[in-house]
Coordinates of C-alpha atoms in Angstrom, one line a residue:
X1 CA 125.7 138.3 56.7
X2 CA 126.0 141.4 54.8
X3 CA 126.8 143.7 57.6
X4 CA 122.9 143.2 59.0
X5 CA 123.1 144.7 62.2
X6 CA 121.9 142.2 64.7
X7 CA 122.2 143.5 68.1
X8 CA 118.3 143.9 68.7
X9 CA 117.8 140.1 68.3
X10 CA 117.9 139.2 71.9
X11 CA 115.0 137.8 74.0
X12 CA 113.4 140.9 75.8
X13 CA 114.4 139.8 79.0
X14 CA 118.3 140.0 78.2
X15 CA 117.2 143.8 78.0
X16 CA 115.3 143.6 81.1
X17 CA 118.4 142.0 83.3
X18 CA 120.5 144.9 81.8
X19 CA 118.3 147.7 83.1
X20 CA 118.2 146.0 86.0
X21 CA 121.8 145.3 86.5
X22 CA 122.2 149.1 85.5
X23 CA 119.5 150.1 87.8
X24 CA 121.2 148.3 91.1
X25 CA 124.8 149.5 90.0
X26 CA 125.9 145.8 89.5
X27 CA 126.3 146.2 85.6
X28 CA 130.4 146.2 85.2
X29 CA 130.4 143.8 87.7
X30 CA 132.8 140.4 86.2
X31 CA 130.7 137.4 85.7
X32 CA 131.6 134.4 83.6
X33 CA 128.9 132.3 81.6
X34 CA 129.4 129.1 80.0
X35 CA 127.6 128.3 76.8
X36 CA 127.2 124.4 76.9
X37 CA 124.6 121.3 75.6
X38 CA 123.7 118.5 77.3
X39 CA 122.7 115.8 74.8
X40 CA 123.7 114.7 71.4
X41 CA 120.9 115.2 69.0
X42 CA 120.0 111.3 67.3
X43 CA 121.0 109.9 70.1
X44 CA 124.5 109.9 68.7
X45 CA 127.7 110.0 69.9
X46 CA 129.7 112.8 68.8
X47 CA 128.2 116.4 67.1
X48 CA 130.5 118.7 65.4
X49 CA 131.4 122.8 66.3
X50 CA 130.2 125.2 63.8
X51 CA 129.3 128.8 63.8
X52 CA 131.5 130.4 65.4
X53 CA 132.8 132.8 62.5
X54 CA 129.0 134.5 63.1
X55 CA 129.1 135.1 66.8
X56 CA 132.4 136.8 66.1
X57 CA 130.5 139.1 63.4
X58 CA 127.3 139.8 65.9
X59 CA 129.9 140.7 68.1
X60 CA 132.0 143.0 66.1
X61 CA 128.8 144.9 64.5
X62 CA 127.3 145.4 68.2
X63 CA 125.8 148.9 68.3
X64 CA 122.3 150.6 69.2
X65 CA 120.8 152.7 66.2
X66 CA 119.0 155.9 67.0
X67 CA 115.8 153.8 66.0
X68 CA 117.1 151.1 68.6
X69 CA 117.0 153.2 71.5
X70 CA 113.5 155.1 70.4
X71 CA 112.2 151.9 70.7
X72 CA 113.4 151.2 73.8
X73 CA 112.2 154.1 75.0
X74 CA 108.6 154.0 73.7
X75 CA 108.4 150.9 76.3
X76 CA 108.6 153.1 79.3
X77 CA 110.7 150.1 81.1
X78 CA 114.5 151.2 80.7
X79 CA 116.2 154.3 82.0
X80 CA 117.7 156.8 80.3
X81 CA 120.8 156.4 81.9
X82 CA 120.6 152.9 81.0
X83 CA 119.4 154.4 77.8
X84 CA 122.5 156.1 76.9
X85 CA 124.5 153.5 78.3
X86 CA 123.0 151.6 75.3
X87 CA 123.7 154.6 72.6
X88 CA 127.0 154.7 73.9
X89 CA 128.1 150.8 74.1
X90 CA 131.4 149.2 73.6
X91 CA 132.0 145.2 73.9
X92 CA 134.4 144.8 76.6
X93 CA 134.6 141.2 77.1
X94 CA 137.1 138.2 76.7
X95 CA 135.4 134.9 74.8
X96 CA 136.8 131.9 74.3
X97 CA 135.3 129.0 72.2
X98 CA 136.1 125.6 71.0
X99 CA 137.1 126.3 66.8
X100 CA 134.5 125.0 64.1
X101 CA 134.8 121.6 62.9
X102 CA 135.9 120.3 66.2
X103 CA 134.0 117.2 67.5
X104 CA 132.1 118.4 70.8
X105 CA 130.8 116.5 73.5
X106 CA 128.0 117.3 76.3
X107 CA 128.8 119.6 79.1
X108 CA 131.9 120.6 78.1
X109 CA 132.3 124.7 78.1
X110 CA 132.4 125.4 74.0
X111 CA 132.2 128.7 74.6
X112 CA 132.8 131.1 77.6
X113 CA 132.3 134.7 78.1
X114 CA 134.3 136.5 80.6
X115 CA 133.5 140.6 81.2
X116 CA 130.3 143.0 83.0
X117 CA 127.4 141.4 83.7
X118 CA 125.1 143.4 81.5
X119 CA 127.4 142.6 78.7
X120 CA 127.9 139.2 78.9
X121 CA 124.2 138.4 80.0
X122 CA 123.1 140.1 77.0
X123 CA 124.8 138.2 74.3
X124 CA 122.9 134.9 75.6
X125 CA 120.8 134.7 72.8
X126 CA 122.6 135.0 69.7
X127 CA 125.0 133.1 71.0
X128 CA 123.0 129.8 71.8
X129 CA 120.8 130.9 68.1
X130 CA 124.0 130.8 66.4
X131 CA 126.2 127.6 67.6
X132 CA 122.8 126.0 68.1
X133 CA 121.4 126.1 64.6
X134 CA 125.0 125.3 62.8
X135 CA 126.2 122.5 65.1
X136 CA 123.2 121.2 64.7
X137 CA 123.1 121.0 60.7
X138 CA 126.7 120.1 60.9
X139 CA 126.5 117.3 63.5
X140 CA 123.5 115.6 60.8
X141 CA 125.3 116.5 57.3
X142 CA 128.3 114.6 59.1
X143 CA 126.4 111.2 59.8
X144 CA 125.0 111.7 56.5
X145 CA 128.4 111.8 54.8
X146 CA 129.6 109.5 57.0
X147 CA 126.5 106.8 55.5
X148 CA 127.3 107.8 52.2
X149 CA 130.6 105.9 52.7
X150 CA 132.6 108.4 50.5
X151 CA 130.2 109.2 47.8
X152 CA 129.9 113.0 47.7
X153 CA 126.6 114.6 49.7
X154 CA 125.1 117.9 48.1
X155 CA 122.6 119.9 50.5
X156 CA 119.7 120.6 48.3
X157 CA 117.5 121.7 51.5
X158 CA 117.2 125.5 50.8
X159 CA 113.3 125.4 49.8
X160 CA 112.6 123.5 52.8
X161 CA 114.8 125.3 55.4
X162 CA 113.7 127.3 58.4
X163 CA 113.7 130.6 56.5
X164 CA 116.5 132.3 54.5
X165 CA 119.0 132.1 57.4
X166 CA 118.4 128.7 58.0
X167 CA 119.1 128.2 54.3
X168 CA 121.8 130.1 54.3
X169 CA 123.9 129.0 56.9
X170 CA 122.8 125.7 56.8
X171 CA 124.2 125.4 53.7
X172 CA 127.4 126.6 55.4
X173 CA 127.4 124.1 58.1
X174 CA 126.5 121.4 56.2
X175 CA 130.1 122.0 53.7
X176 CA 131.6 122.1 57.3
X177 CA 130.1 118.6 58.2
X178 CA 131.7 117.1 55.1
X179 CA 129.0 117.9 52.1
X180 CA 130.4 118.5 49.2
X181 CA 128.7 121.8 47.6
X182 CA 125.2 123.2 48.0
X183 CA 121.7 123.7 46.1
X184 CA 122.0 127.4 47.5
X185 CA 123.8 130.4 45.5
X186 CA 123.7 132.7 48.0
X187 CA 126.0 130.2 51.0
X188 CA 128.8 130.8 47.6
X189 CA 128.9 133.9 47.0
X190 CA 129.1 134.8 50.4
X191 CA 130.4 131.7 52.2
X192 CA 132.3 130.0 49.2
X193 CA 130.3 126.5 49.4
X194 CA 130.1 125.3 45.8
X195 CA 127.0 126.1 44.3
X196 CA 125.7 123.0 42.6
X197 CA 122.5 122.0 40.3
X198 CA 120.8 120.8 37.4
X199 CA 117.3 120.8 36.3
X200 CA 113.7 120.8 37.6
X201 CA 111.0 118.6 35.8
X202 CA 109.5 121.9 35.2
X203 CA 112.5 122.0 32.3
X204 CA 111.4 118.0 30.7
X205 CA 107.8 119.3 31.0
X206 CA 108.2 122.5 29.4
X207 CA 109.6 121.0 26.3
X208 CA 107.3 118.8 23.9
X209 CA 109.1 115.7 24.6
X210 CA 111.4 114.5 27.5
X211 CA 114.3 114.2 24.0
X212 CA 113.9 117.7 23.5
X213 CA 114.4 119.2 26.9
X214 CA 117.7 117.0 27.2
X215 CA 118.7 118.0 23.9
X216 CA 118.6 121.3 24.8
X217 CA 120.2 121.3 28.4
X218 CA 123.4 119.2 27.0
X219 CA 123.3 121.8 24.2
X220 CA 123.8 125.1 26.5
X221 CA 125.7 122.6 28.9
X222 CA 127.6 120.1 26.7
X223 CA 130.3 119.7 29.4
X224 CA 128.1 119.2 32.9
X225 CA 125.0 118.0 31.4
X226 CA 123.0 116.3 34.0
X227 CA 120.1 114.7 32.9
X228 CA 116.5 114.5 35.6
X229 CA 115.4 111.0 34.4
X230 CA 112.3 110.2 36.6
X231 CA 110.0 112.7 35.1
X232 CA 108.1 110.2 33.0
X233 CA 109.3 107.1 33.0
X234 CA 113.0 106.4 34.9
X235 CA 113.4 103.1 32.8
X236 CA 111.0 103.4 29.6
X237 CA 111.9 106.8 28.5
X238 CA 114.4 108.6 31.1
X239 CA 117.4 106.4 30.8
X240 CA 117.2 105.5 27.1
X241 CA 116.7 109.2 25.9
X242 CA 119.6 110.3 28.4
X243 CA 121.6 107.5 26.8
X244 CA 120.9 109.1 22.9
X245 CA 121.5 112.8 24.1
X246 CA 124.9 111.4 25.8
X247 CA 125.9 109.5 23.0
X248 CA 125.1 112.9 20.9
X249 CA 127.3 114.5 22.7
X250 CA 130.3 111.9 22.8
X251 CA 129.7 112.5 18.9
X252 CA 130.5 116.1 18.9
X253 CA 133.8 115.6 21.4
X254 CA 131.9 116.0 25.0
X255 CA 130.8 113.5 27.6
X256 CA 128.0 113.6 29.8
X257 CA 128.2 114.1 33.4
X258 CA 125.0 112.2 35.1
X259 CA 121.1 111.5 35.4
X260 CA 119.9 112.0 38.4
X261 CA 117.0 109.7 40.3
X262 CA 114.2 111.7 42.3
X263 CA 111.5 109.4 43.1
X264 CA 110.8 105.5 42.9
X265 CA 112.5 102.2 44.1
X266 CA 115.8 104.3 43.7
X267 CA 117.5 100.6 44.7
X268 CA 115.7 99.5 41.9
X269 CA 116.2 102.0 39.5
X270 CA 119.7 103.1 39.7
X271 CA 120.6 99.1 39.0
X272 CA 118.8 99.1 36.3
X273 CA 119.9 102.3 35.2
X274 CA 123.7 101.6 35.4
X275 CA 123.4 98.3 33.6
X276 CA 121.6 100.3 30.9
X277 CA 124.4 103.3 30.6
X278 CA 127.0 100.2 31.1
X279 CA 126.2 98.5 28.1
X280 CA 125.6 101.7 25.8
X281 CA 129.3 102.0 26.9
X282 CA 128.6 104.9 28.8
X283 CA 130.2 103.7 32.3
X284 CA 131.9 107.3 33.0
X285 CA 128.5 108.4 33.3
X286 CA 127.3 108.8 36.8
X287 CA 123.9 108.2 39.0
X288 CA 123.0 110.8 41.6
X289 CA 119.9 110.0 43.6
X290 CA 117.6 112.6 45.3
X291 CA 114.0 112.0 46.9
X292 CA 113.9 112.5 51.0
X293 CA 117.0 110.8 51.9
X294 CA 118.7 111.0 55.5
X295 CA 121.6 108.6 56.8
X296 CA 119.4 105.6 57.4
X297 CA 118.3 105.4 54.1
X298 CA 121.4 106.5 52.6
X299 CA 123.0 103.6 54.3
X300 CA 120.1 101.1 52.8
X301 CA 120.4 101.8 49.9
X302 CA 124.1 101.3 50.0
X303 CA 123.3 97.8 52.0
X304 CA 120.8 97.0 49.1
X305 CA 123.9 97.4 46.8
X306 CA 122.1 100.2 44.7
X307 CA 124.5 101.8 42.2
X308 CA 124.5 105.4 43.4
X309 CA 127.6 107.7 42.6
X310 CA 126.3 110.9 45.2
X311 CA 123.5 112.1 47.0
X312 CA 121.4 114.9 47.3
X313 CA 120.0 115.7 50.1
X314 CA 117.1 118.3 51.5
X315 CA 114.6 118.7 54.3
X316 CA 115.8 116.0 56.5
X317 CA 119.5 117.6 56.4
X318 CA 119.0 121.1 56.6
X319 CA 116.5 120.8 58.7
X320 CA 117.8 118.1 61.3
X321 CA 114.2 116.6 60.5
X322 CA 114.8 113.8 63.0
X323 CA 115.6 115.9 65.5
X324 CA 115.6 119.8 64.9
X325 CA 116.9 120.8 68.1
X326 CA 120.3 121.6 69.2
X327 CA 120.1 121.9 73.1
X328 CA 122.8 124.2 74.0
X329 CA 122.3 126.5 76.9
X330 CA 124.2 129.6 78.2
X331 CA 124.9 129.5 82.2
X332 CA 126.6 131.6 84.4
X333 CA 129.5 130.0 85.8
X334 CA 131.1 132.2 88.2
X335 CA 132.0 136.4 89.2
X336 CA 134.9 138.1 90.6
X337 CA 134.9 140.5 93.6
X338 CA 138.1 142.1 93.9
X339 CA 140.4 140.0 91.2
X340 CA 139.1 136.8 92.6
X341 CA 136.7 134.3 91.1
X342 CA 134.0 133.3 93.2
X343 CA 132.1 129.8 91.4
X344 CA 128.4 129.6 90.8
X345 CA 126.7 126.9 90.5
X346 CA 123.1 125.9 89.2
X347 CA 121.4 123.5 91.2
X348 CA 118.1 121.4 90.2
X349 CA 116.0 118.0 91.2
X350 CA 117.1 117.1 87.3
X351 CA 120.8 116.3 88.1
X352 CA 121.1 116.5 83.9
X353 CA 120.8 120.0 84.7
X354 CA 123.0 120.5 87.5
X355 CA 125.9 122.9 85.7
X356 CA 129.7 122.7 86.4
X357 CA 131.3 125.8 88.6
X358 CA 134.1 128.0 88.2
X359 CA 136.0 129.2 85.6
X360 CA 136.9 126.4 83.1
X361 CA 139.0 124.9 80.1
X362 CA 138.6 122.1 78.0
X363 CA 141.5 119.7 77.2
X364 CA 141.7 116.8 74.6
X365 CA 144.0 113.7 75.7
X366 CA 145.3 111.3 72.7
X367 CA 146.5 107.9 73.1
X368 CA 150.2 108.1 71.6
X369 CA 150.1 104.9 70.1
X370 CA 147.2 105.0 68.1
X371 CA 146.9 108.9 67.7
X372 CA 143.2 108.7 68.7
X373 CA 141.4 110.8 70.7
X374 CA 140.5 108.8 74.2
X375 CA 139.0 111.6 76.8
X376 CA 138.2 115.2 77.2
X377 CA 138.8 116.8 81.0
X378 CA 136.5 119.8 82.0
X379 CA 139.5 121.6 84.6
X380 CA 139.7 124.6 86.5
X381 CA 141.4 127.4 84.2
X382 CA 144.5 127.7 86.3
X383 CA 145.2 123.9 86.1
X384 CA 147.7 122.4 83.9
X385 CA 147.6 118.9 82.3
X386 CA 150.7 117.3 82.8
X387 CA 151.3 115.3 79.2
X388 CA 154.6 113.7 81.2
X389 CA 152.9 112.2 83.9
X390 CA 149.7 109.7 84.4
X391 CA 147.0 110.9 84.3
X392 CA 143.9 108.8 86.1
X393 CA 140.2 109.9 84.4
X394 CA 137.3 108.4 85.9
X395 CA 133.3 108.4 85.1
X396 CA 132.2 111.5 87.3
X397 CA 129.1 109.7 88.5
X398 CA 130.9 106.7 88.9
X399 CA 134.2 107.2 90.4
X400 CA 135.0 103.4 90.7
X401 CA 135.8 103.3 87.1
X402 CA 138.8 104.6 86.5
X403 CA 141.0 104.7 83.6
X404 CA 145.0 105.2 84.3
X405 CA 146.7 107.3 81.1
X406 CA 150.7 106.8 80.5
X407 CA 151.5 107.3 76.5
X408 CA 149.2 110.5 75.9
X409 CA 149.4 114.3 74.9
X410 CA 147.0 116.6 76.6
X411 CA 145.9 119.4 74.5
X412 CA 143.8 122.7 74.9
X413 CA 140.9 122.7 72.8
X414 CA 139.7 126.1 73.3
X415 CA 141.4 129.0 71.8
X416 CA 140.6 133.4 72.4
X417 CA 138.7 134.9 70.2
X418 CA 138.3 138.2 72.3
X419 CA 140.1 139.9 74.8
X420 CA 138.9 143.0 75.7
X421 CA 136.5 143.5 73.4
X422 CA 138.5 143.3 70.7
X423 CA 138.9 140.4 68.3
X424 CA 142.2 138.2 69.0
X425 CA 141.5 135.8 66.3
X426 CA 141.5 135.1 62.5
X427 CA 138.4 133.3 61.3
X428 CA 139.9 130.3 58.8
X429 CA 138.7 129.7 55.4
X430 CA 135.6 127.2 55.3
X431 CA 137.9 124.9 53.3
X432 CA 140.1 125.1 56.0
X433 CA 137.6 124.7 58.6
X434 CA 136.0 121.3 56.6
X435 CA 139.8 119.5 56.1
X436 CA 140.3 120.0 59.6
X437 CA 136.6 118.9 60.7
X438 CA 137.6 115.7 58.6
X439 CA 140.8 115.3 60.1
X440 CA 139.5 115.7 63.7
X441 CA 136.8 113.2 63.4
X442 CA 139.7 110.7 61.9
X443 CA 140.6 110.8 65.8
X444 CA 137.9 109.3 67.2
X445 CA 137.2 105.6 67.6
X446 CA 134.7 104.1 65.0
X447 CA 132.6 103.2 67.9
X448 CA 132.0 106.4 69.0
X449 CA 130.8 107.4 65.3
X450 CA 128.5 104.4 64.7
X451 CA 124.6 105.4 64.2
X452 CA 123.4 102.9 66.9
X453 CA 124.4 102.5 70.4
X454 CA 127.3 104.8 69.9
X455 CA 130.5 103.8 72.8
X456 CA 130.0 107.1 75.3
X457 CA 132.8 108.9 74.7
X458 CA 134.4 110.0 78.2
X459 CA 134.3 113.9 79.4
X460 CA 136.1 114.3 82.6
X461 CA 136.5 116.3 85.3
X462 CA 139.4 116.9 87.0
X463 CA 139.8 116.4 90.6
X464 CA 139.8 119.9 91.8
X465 CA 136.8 120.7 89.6
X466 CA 134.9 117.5 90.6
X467 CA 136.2 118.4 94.3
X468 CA 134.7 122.3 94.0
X469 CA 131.5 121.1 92.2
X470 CA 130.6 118.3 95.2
X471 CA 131.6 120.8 98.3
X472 CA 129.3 123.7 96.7
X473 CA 126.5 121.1 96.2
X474 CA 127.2 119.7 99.6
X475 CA 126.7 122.9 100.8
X476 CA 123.6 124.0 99.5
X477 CA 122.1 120.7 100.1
X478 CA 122.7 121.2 103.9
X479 CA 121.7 124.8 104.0
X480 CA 118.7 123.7 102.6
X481 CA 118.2 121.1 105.3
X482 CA 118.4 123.8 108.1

């Protein structure tokens, strides 16, 4: 944001490899890594891509400042032919990633890295930080919007976020997830997420009476006046002063916009509240409801048939409350010696961890008939899926149950954003990014989206990959044995 210059934000040890790597002449050796995650946060069962417009600006404003290397140096660790290596860097590496607002599934390759070791190694970290922290704020402001059953969502978390940046491109993911503007200013001007907001009860309190502070908002705001009601009383004074100030303003040729419920039996209240505006004929005017809300209770409240109009929501969007962590991890995959690639593989007693070899794409297969979205195959990156053909996918871990495709299209989901170093791709508008995170998610089965017990959406692998992966393991498993 703002041109900050972010290269020094790595964990030490990305510098420590690099030295290293320098130190043994292995540094512009070609190694592939794999950014990945392996579970869906909330147990759900879809999350959502987001953040990839950052990594591209991390990556375009990588340099080492005078100050940088001085540092460096005063830690009597690195080289100074390492050390000038550093003054002197250019990013020479190819990266390819799965666009924002594209639903993502676990262990599939979002993002990949190809170039020299040292290079691709030491982007690890702002990598994971970045998809990490967005997917993770767009994956929860989607289920949130999704509860909310069409009734607009506002992120009002910036108070309560994990720091500015979390505010700040929280705010951004969240619009990408479906929300429909933001409590924070700064995500608009630089991000163009619609700044939204009203009052505090700090305004009713400051006044003499709970009258005058709404007289005086709907008198600098006659045409998006938006009244707090709960400061006092919701029923006994909130409501029926919101209903004279509106019906003030109807008198001078405006119309209210809202009140807006923060605390209480907000079931309760906003019943009462719209049969109060109802028969004052003031039916146009609408209830937002605030106060600690997530999808659960979002979809309660709904249940409980409370008349809400939109949501705002705070700590437990913007900061994933019920689960704040987004596991994704950054593995290498493979290397090349001489212009061939020779697979890696991670091996460990938690098969969950176990990683998937080689150089990889991602494909998307949709049933023709319905135009929904019915597997995603992990191949090798030289294979081709044939769209004309059957195609047979089958649980990896459980290769009796097959599924045989006829009436699909097979598409890439991964596109180049560098190549060479140099950036291949344009970054769309966050409007664009949102319609098409909608319109992507209109492609999966409702059962995949539901909150509970979500249908496991299938990730393949192809037959060569699932061929390599189980000779290497083979392999190691009986050098191990001798």
């Amino acid at each position: 944001m703002n041109n900050r210059n972010l290269t020094m934000l790595v964990d030490f040890y990305e510098l420590t490899m690099a030295n290293g790597f320098f130190e043994n002449g292995r540094g512009n050796e070609i190694a592939y890594f794999d950014m990945f995650f392996r579970k869906v946060p909330d147990n759900a069962g879809y999350a959502v891509m987001a953040g990839v417009e950052q990594v591209i600006e991390y990556i375009e404003n990588l340099s080492f400042s005078d100050e940088d290397i001085e540092y460096l140096r005063s830690k009597n660790m690195f080289s100074e032919k390492f050390l000038e290596y550093l003054k002197n860097f250019t990013f020479e590496c190819d990266v390819w990633a799965v666009p924002e607002g594209t639903p993502i599934f676990p262990n599939e390759p979002l993002l990949t890295v190809r170039g020299p070791a040292i290079q691709a190694q030491f982007i690890e970290t702002m990598i994971l930080l970045t998809i990490n922290h967005q997917s993770l704020i767009a994956t929860k402001a989607n289920r949130i919007v999704s509860a909310a059953q069409g009734r607009p969502v506002m992120e009002f978390g910036s108070r309560r976020a994990q720091g500015y940046d979390g505010a700040v491109y929280g705010a951004r993911a969240a619009y990408i997830g479906g929300c429909a503007g933001t409590a924070c200013t700064l995500s608009d001007r630089d991000f163009g997420v619609k700044a939204l907001g009203t009052m505090a009860h700090s305004w009713v309190q400051l006044f003499p009476a709970e009258l005058d502070a709404f007289r005086a908002y709907a008198k600098v705001y006659p045409d998006s006046c938006t009244l707090l009601v709960d400061t006092y009383s919701t029923l006994k004074s909130g409501i029926p002063n919101a209903i004279t100030v509106f019906k003030e303003l109807e008198a001078s040729g405006h119309k209210g916009v809202g009140v807006r419920i923060d605390s209480g039996d907000i079931a309760y209240l906003s019943k009462k509240a719209r049969k109060m505006l109802d028969e004052a004929g003031l039916d146009y005017v609408q209830i937002v409801a605030s106060n600690s809300l997530d999808e659960y209770i979002i979809r309660d409240l709904i249940v409980q048939g409370a008349k809400i109009d939109s949501f705002g929501v705070g700590e437990r969007l913007v900061t994933s409350k019920s689960e704040p962590v987004f596991g994704g991890v950054y593995k290498l995959a493979a290397v090349e010696e001489n212009g061939e690639i020779i697979p890696k593989i991670k091996i460990s007693e938690n098969a969950i961890k176990i990683t998937n070899p080689s150089f990889k794409d991602l494909w998307r297969l949709y049933d023709k008939s319905t135009g929904k979205a019915v597997a995603d195959v992990i191949t090798l990156a030289d294979e081709v899926i044939d769209d004309t053909k059957p195609y047979t996918i089958f649980d990896p871990e459980q290769t009796y149950k097959r599924t045989r495709l006829t009436n699909f299209t097979a598409k890439k989901l991964r596109v180049q954003i560098f190549e060479k170093g140099r950036c291949v791709y344009k970054s769309p508008s966050i409007e664009e990014i949102k319609a098409y995170c909608s319109a992507q998610l209109e492609l999966l089965w409702d059962e995949v989206k539901r909150f509970e017990n979500p249908h496991e959406y299938y990730v393949d692998l192809s037959e060569p990959l699932w061929q390599l992966k189980h000779s290497m393991l083979s392999e190691l498993f009986t050098s191990t044995q001798e």
